[in-house]
Amino acid sequence: MKSKTNTDIGGLAARSKKGPLWQFLDKKDGSFSAPFAEYISRLYFPLMNEAGMKSSVTPELKGDIASSFQHYLTPATGTEELSRNLSSRNVWVTVKGHQAWSATGNSALQKANRWSDKKEASEVEGHIGAFILRRENNEIGISSKITVFVPQTQDFVELMKVQIQNDSTETLHCAVYTATPIFGRHPDNFRDHRQVTTMFQKVYNEKYGTRVKPLIVHDEHGHNINDVNYIVYGFEADGSAPQSVWSSQQDFTGEGGSLDNPEAVFLNKTASDQNAINDGKEAIGAIKYKDIELAPGASVEYVVMHGISNDETTFEGWIKQYGSVQAFDTYLEENLAYWKAISENVAFDTAVDTFDNWARWIAFQLKCRQIFGNSYLPDFGYGRGGRGWRDLWQDLLSIFLVDPSGAQNEILNNFNGIRIDGSNATIIGTKAGEFIADRNNVARSWSDHGAWPVFVVNFYLQQTGDFDLLLQKLPYWKDQFTHRNKETDTLWNASQNFRQKTKKGDEYHGSLLEHMLIQQLSAFYNVGEHNNLLLEGADWNDTLDMAREKGESVCFHNFYSHNFKLIAEMLEALKEQGTVEIQLLSDLLILLDRLPNQQKVDYDDPAERRKRLKQYFDNIKHTVSGAQTSINIDLLINDLKEKSEHIREHIRTNEWIEIDATEGFFNGHYDNLAQPMHGLKKGNIQMDLTSQVMPIMCNVASEEQCSMMHKAVYSVLHDHEKGGLRLCTEFPEPNMNIGRITGFVYGHKEHGSKWMQQNIMFMYGLYQRKMPQLAYPLFKEIMHLSTDSQTNLIFPGLPSYFDPENRGAYAYLTGSAAWMLLSLTTQMFGVRGQKGNLMIHPQLHSEQFTTAGQATITCNFMNKRIKVSYLNPEKASFGSYEIESVRINGKNTPFIREQKDAIIINKTDFIHSCTQEINDIEVKLKNYQ
Ligand code: G1P
């Protein structure tokens, strides 16, 4: 806050009418400041560490603290609870002669004053890795600064530093209190057996604060002994113990009091009975620090520690490690450096400052997804820990850009979750090899799941040239579900170790390539009556979830066509390296029906396709033969190409809907009555964005179809006023032959909101098809929607979607971040691998170049850090520049020209030239027009 006077309040009025919610600070590292942020109700900010500590903070320091889905230190807080619930990390100051004051703004009085002239100035500062809240009380003449972060250690700890300053001209007699209610159990017990589980809790009043350790973890299937402790400790600046502690919430708030009006604070009490037994009561870590006299201009500091551990002896160590201002400051500095490095992994320097800053938050979001999955943060009340199959694959696309070696291990680990019938476990736990069939115990297969791994593996292979990965042998996952979850293997039980066995009882291992093939083949034959992929549980759009028998996904059928082609290309690459034969599970060969000696299937006959699949499924229902057959690589390539072509031609011919000579689009789905969902319905066009994205990205749509589709999408789904594309047109009424999508109010969620992931994938597809003139305007709209904080009312980053008022919803944890980073790096800035060689193909617009004509990306390639600077003195745009020369670390580098603006630097030359910690690659662009 610049001034310490009430004039700052004017800023609030200005903001609510026309000002932005936040502004980037000058540092170019994404840091921002947001005055009066508590006036926006649904804001939150994530804090986390690699060990898995997860917390969220709001401008009032609400938000929860958890170490896992089973272990919440504070009550789990969904978005709606933020304004209903009084639970927060609170800091109180009592000054002789004045009403008690909350430095987080959480007192009944301050809240009531928010809409009067007694409102107070406040400001939030967001740094990647730390959250700061400042507040002023002009009546008393004090101000506060509270900094919260999660240190990057192996501990489940969140730290908070409180600074209180006397801004008045008199000495103030003050007392400071901090108070965090402790929940200490599974979030399900928020309602379920709430009081029963409270009575399990041992509540310890300790020297530095409160420790809660429930005796039992409540589970009616069979209760368990609990090991986990939850603590809230407070420290004077030098690490000494505070004055007194309340561990019972009731004792702190008093009869008739509440968390925003606690009797202890308002009556300036000291906790008298430090030996009181509070077991079985709702707990709080409420701490009173030593009374102080603050001279004018003087300030005082405290540290609060929130922690979770199943070893109570660790707390002594934590007290020494974290419990002082000095320790706090050291860990904070380390933490900010850690996050700076993460957010710089892929960084940009262009003429557009907002873009350079905003991109930092997108890199941060990838880490959020790794740690939070799609649970924990306030908007993600549906999540229950773990990570979903399609999401973790997509995240890998850019995790690979920021952490290549980590990504390779994750790819291999995830392949262990594939079943021999081509379906997969849908939830991946936090530990390697931890899979769950379905989070809600609904046995189902998702038609898109088999498609994502090929896309990711292909990206990995192109970036590294490591084609040997394809031949790596891995096990298959096994449980009772077979036939893509439609049948049960009654011979299986959990003692068989969740691994696919052979008839002899050995664990069966097949190559990574075989795993991918099984997924594609299982999808290829699993078609409905219109000869498209059966929709099953749903596809990427998981709200199309009630067309499980007859529904079809043309949308993802595109993807499988592309995947067959990609696998054929991978095989070509293996062939170039000398591979002549591929070993495959012999049982699988009946699905490779174009091989000699196999009985051909008529692909135009859906029943025949399904019959062949059933034959395979019946054979491998419990065990596989374990035998492998060597197949000539060329014959295999031919088989796959034919399948790819068949799908492509089928979609192009049968699913294309022409509006007129210039506009057209694809039908994307069939419902459970086997009726097409899209096209002209009762005089209105019914259209789905994802179903246009896929044929573009998967090269199913011809070039002409791409332009016609782009036009149709812009005339039907585009928000002409505010920008962005809606995910679909309106379903007029709930339709139980389609799914829950039809029950959402139009404009929300999958039912027609401006869904970022598909906006970005549409943009990605357009760049990939070399149509930057169409992709760039969409990029600008996405960036505008995401950074126009006056309207979107979220902190910087990409949310999952924008609602009808253009408010950002489901912030931070969205697959969009991965697609955005992938698009920016590999398409817009055009830095990507081609079989391990470096391809440079920038598709940049003139306005992205600085006045000096420069645009720069810093990223990783082949384990080297590279800074690629495009030098474009005339500031020419895509389509009018060519690559003139390339210098690596000051020396001219040979390259192969692919086209005017695309070149390839050979892997050997690249590695030879990149000898520095950061390698400067200067690419000169020349205007040829
Ligand atoms: C979310 C889910 C994703 C699902 C999508 C559409 O996407 O995480 O699994 O496919 O909705 O239903 P996101 O918010 O990550 O874009």
mmCIF file of N, CA, C and O in Angstrom, residues 634-673:
data_model
loop_
_atom_site.group_PDB
_atom_site.id
_atom_site.type_symbol
_atom_site.label_atom_id
_atom_site.label_comp_id
_atom_site.label_asym_id
_atom_site.label_seq_id
_atom_site.Cartn_x
_atom_site.Cartn_y
_atom_site.Cartn_z
ATOM 1 N N ASP A 634 7.203 -53.837 -41.573
ATOM 2 C CA ASP A 634 6.473 -53.218 -42.685
ATOM 3 C C ASP A 634 5.023 -53.675 -42.713
ATOM 4 O O ASP A 634 4.116 -52.888 -42.998
ATOM 5 N N LEU A 635 4.833 -54.970 -42.420
ATOM 6 C CA LEU A 635 3.457 -55.483 -42.437
ATOM 7 C C LEU A 635 2.631 -54.821 -41.333
ATOM 8 O O LEU A 635 1.463 -54.479 -41.518
ATOM 9 N N LEU A 636 3.282 -54.621 -40.207
ATOM 10 C CA LEU A 636 2.593 -53.972 -39.096
ATOM 11 C C LEU A 636 2.242 -52.524 -39.460
ATOM 12 O O LEU A 636 1.116 -52.057 -39.233
ATOM 13 N N ILE A 637 3.196 -51.829 -40.057
ATOM 14 C CA ILE A 637 2.959 -50.433 -40.468
ATOM 15 C C ILE A 637 1.751 -50.366 -41.407
ATOM 16 O O ILE A 637 0.861 -49.528 -41.260
ATOM 17 N N ASN A 638 1.699 -51.285 -42.372
ATOM 18 C CA ASN A 638 0.582 -51.272 -43.334
ATOM 19 C C ASN A 638 -0.755 -51.460 -42.649
ATOM 20 O O ASN A 638 -1.730 -50.779 -42.956
ATOM 21 N N ASP A 639 -0.763 -52.407 -41.704
ATOM 22 C CA ASP A 639 -2.011 -52.666 -40.978
ATOM 23 C C ASP A 639 -2.502 -51.388 -40.300
ATOM 24 O O ASP A 639 -3.669 -50.998 -40.403
ATOM 25 N N LEU A 640 -1.580 -50.706 -39.622
ATOM 26 C CA LEU A 640 -1.976 -49.521 -38.848
ATOM 27 C C LEU A 640 -2.412 -48.377 -39.757
ATOM 28 O O LEU A 640 -3.373 -47.665 -39.474
ATOM 29 N N LYS A 641 -1.691 -48.229 -40.883
ATOM 30 C CA LYS A 641 -2.041 -47.143 -41.815
ATOM 31 C C LYS A 641 -3.439 -47.348 -42.369
ATOM 32 O O LYS A 641 -4.206 -46.406 -42.544
ATOM 33 N N GLU A 642 -3.756 -48.613 -42.651
ATOM 34 C CA GLU A 642 -5.079 -48.871 -43.222
ATOM 35 C C GLU A 642 -6.178 -48.500 -42.222
ATOM 36 O O GLU A 642 -7.205 -47.930 -42.590
ATOM 37 N N LYS A 643 -5.927 -48.783 -40.973
ATOM 38 C CA LYS A 643 -6.928 -48.452 -39.947
ATOM 39 C C LYS A 643 -7.060 -46.938 -39.819
ATOM 40 O O LYS A 643 -8.169 -46.394 -39.734
ATOM 41 N N SER A 644 -5.928 -46.259 -39.833
ATOM 42 C CA SER A 644 -5.944 -44.802 -39.720
ATOM 43 C C SER A 644 -6.756 -44.186 -40.865
ATOM 44 O O SER A 644 -7.636 -43.349 -40.656
ATOM 45 N N GLU A 645 -6.447 -44.648 -42.076
ATOM 46 C CA GLU A 645 -7.117 -44.123 -43.267
ATOM 47 C C GLU A 645 -8.623 -44.393 -43.237
ATOM 48 O O GLU A 645 -9.435 -43.551 -43.627
ATOM 49 N N HIS A 646 -8.947 -45.595 -42.759
ATOM 50 C CA HIS A 646 -10.364 -45.943 -42.756
ATOM 51 C C HIS A 646 -11.155 -44.962 -41.896
ATOM 52 O O HIS A 646 -12.190 -44.440 -42.305
ATOM 53 N N ILE A 647 -10.647 -44.691 -40.709
ATOM 54 C CA ILE A 647 -11.378 -43.767 -39.817
ATOM 55 C C ILE A 647 -11.463 -42.387 -40.474
ATOM 56 O O ILE A 647 -12.499 -41.734 -40.496
ATOM 57 N N ARG A 648 -10.339 -41.946 -41.022
ATOM 58 C CA ARG A 648 -10.280 -40.606 -41.604
ATOM 59 C C ARG A 648 -11.326 -40.440 -42.712
ATOM 60 O O ARG A 648 -12.109 -39.498 -42.717
ATOM 61 N N GLU A 649 -11.338 -41.389 -43.619
ATOM 62 C CA GLU A 649 -12.270 -41.301 -44.740
ATOM 63 C C GLU A 649 -13.709 -41.394 -44.253
ATOM 64 O O GLU A 649 -14.599 -40.692 -44.735
ATOM 65 N N HIS A 650 -13.891 -42.263 -43.257
ATOM 66 C CA HIS A 650 -15.239 -42.446 -42.723
ATOM 67 C C HIS A 650 -15.769 -41.116 -42.159
ATOM 68 O O HIS A 650 -16.893 -40.704 -42.447
ATOM 69 N N ILE A 651 -14.940 -40.448 -41.372
ATOM 70 C CA ILE A 651 -15.410 -39.197 -40.744
ATOM 71 C C ILE A 651 -15.605 -38.108 -41.794
ATOM 72 O O ILE A 651 -16.632 -37.432 -41.830
ATOM 73 N N ARG A 652 -14.587 -37.965 -42.644
ATOM 74 C CA ARG A 652 -14.688 -36.920 -43.673
ATOM 75 C C ARG A 652 -15.960 -37.064 -44.503
ATOM 76 O O ARG A 652 -16.600 -36.093 -44.873
ATOM 77 N N THR A 653 -16.276 -38.297 -44.835
ATOM 78 C CA THR A 653 -17.401 -38.518 -45.734
ATOM 79 C C THR A 653 -18.742 -38.490 -45.003
ATOM 80 O O THR A 653 -19.702 -37.901 -45.489
ATOM 81 N N ASN A 654 -18.788 -39.120 -43.830
ATOM 82 C CA ASN A 654 -20.105 -39.322 -43.210
ATOM 83 C C ASN A 654 -20.490 -38.306 -42.153
ATOM 84 O O ASN A 654 -21.653 -38.205 -41.790
ATOM 85 N N GLU A 655 -19.520 -37.605 -41.579
ATOM 86 C CA GLU A 655 -19.864 -36.761 -40.445
ATOM 87 C C GLU A 655 -19.758 -35.269 -40.735
ATOM 88 O O GLU A 655 -19.960 -34.441 -39.862
ATOM 89 N N TRP A 656 -19.426 -34.912 -41.943
ATOM 90 C CA TRP A 656 -19.271 -33.503 -42.327
ATOM 91 C C TRP A 656 -20.642 -32.890 -42.615
ATOM 92 O O TRP A 656 -21.462 -33.475 -43.324
ATOM 93 N N ILE A 657 -20.881 -31.724 -42.026
ATOM 94 C CA ILE A 657 -22.173 -31.056 -42.227
ATOM 95 C C ILE A 657 -21.888 -29.713 -42.890
ATOM 96 O O ILE A 657 -21.186 -28.871 -42.320
ATOM 97 N N GLU A 658 -22.418 -29.531 -44.094
ATOM 98 C CA GLU A 658 -22.123 -28.281 -44.793
ATOM 99 C C GLU A 658 -23.249 -27.282 -44.525
ATOM 100 O O GLU A 658 -24.416 -27.597 -44.707
ATOM 101 N N ILE A 659 -22.868 -26.074 -44.048
ATOM 102 C CA ILE A 659 -23.907 -25.059 -43.837
ATOM 103 C C ILE A 659 -24.186 -24.372 -45.171
ATOM 104 O O ILE A 659 -25.319 -24.217 -45.597
ATOM 105 N N ASP A 660 -23.110 -23.951 -45.832
ATOM 106 C CA ASP A 660 -23.224 -23.409 -47.195
ATOM 107 C C ASP A 660 -21.876 -23.619 -47.881
ATOM 108 O O ASP A 660 -21.047 -24.371 -47.374
ATOM 109 N N ALA A 661 -21.638 -22.908 -48.965
ATOM 110 C CA ALA A 661 -20.408 -23.169 -49.717
ATOM 111 C C ALA A 661 -19.154 -22.741 -48.951
ATOM 112 O O ALA A 661 -18.045 -23.179 -49.265
ATOM 113 N N THR A 662 -19.313 -21.885 -47.917
ATOM 114 C CA THR A 662 -18.105 -21.400 -47.228
ATOM 115 C C THR A 662 -17.979 -21.908 -45.792
ATOM 116 O O THR A 662 -16.942 -21.786 -45.177
ATOM 117 N N GLU A 663 -19.070 -22.424 -45.224
ATOM 118 C CA GLU A 663 -19.023 -22.850 -43.824
ATOM 119 C C GLU A 663 -19.489 -24.294 -43.670
ATOM 120 O O GLU A 663 -20.444 -24.715 -44.321
ATOM 121 N N GLY A 664 -18.818 -25.000 -42.788
ATOM 122 C CA GLY A 664 -19.219 -26.378 -42.502
ATOM 123 C C GLY A 664 -18.586 -26.835 -41.206
ATOM 124 O O GLY A 664 -17.693 -26.166 -40.678
ATOM 125 N N PHE A 665 -19.046 -27.948 -40.668
ATOM 126 C CA PHE A 665 -18.463 -28.458 -39.423
ATOM 127 C C PHE A 665 -18.757 -29.943 -39.280
ATOM 128 O O PHE A 665 -19.486 -30.522 -40.096
ATOM 129 N N PHE A 666 -18.194 -30.556 -38.241
ATOM 130 C CA PHE A 666 -18.377 -31.986 -38.051
ATOM 131 C C PHE A 666 -19.386 -32.281 -36.937
ATOM 132 O O PHE A 666 -19.381 -31.600 -35.913
ATOM 133 N N ASN A 667 -20.199 -33.298 -37.174
ATOM 134 C CA ASN A 667 -20.978 -33.846 -36.061
ATOM 135 C C ASN A 667 -19.969 -34.521 -35.117
ATOM 136 O O ASN A 667 -19.052 -35.189 -35.562
ATOM 137 N N GLY A 668 -20.174 -34.348 -33.814
ATOM 138 C CA GLY A 668 -19.188 -34.886 -32.883
ATOM 139 C C GLY A 668 -19.634 -36.117 -32.131
ATOM 140 O O GLY A 668 -18.801 -36.899 -31.683
ATOM 141 N N HIS A 669 -20.960 -36.293 -31.977
ATOM 142 C CA HIS A 669 -21.420 -37.392 -31.123
ATOM 143 C C HIS A 669 -22.769 -37.926 -31.567
ATOM 144 O O HIS A 669 -23.527 -37.231 -32.240
ATOM 145 N N TYR A 670 -23.052 -39.143 -31.108
ATOM 146 C CA TYR A 670 -24.401 -39.714 -31.207
ATOM 147 C C TYR A 670 -24.897 -39.954 -29.798
ATOM 148 O O TYR A 670 -24.105 -40.299 -28.907
ATOM 149 N N ASP A 671 -26.204 -39.769 -29.576
ATOM 150 C CA ASP A 671 -26.754 -39.962 -28.235
ATOM 151 C C ASP A 671 -27.160 -41.424 -28.029
ATOM 152 O O ASP A 671 -26.930 -42.273 -28.899
ATOM 153 N N ASN A 672 -27.820 -41.683 -26.928
ATOM 154 C CA ASN A 672 -28.131 -43.075 -26.610
ATOM 155 C C ASN A 672 -29.287 -43.640 -27.436
ATOM 156 O O ASN A 672 -29.618 -44.813 -27.326
ATOM 157 N N LEU A 673 -29.894 -42.786 -28.261
ATOM 158 C CA LEU A 673 -30.895 -43.289 -29.211
ATOM 159 C C LEU A 673 -30.263 -43.445 -30.589
ATOM 160 O O LEU A 673 -30.950 -43.613 -31.588
#
